[in-house]
Amino acid sequence: MKRKDVLTWDEYFMGLAHLSALRSKDPVTQVGACIVSDDKKVVGIGYNGLPKGCDDDVFPWGKEGDYLNTKYPFVVHAELNAILNSGEDLRGCSLYVSLFPCNECAKAIIQSGIIRVVFEDDKNFKSDAAAASRKMFEAAGVKYEKLSYRLKLNVEKIENV
């Protein structure tokens, strides 16, 4: 008899988003994203980090202070990285992301043709940026839904063996 308590597809792809988030160097918020075609093929993956060629030991990671001394003008969000890493036509795809997308990422999601956003964390859901995201998603017909995720990755230390 086969196992019955396997991950759902949504849990599986959210797990890939979480695994990707472990690559983020952000000391406070690690976000991962995974883009999946309608036939369940992973077509893009990303995490929040600096653009290629920008040394993450040189650029700031703080949240407070002068704008140019914070991470905000420099970090590429996980959703945009997943879109840019894809290189495929994303029309009709779903995006799995560990944190609800900001308004800037919502624009890129809509423009890329993604039609469904599955998120886990909505800690910023009441922010103006999240309200703008919801307004744009609804206007563009992009469905969004919160996933109650039953698998938690608990990776404290990965050692090379």
JSON list of N, CA, C and O in Angstrom, two decimals, residues 41 48 86 153:
[
{"chain": "A", "resi": 41, "resn": "LYS", "atom": "N", "xyz": [5.95, 21.87, -13.80]},
{"chain": "A", "resi": 41, "resn": "LYS", "atom": "CA", "xyz": [7.38, 21.95, -14.09]},
{"chain": "A", "resi": 41, "resn": "LYS", "atom": "C", "xyz": [7.93, 23.24, -13.50]},
{"chain": "A", "resi": 41, "resn": "LYS", "atom": "O", "xyz": [7.39, 24.32, -13.73]},
{"chain": "A", "resi": 48, "resn": "ASN", "atom": "N", "xyz": [15.83, 36.58, -2.22]},
{"chain": "A", "resi": 48, "resn": "ASN", "atom": "CA", "xyz": [16.17, 38.00, -2.11]},
{"chain": "A", "resi": 48, "resn": "ASN", "atom": "C", "xyz": [17.68, 38.17, -1.89]},
{"chain": "A", "resi": 48, "resn": "ASN", "atom": "O", "xyz": [18.25, 37.56, -0.99]},
{"chain": "A", "resi": 86, "resn": "SER", "atom": "N", "xyz": [14.24, 32.76, -14.96]},
{"chain": "A", "resi": 86, "resn": "SER", "atom": "CA", "xyz": [13.47, 31.78, -15.71]},
{"chain": "A", "resi": 86, "resn": "SER", "atom": "C", "xyz": [13.89, 31.64, -17.16]},
{"chain": "A", "resi": 86, "resn": "SER", "atom": "O", "xyz": [14.21, 30.55, -17.60]},
{"chain": "A", "resi": 153, "resn": "LEU", "atom": "N", "xyz": [10.98, 23.75, 7.27]},
{"chain": "A", "resi": 153, "resn": "LEU", "atom": "CA", "xyz": [12.38, 23.39, 7.09]},
{"chain": "A", "resi": 153, "resn": "LEU", "atom": "C", "xyz": [13.14, 23.84, 8.32]},
{"chain": "A", "resi": 153, "resn": "LEU", "atom": "O", "xyz": [13.05, 24.99, 8.73]}
]
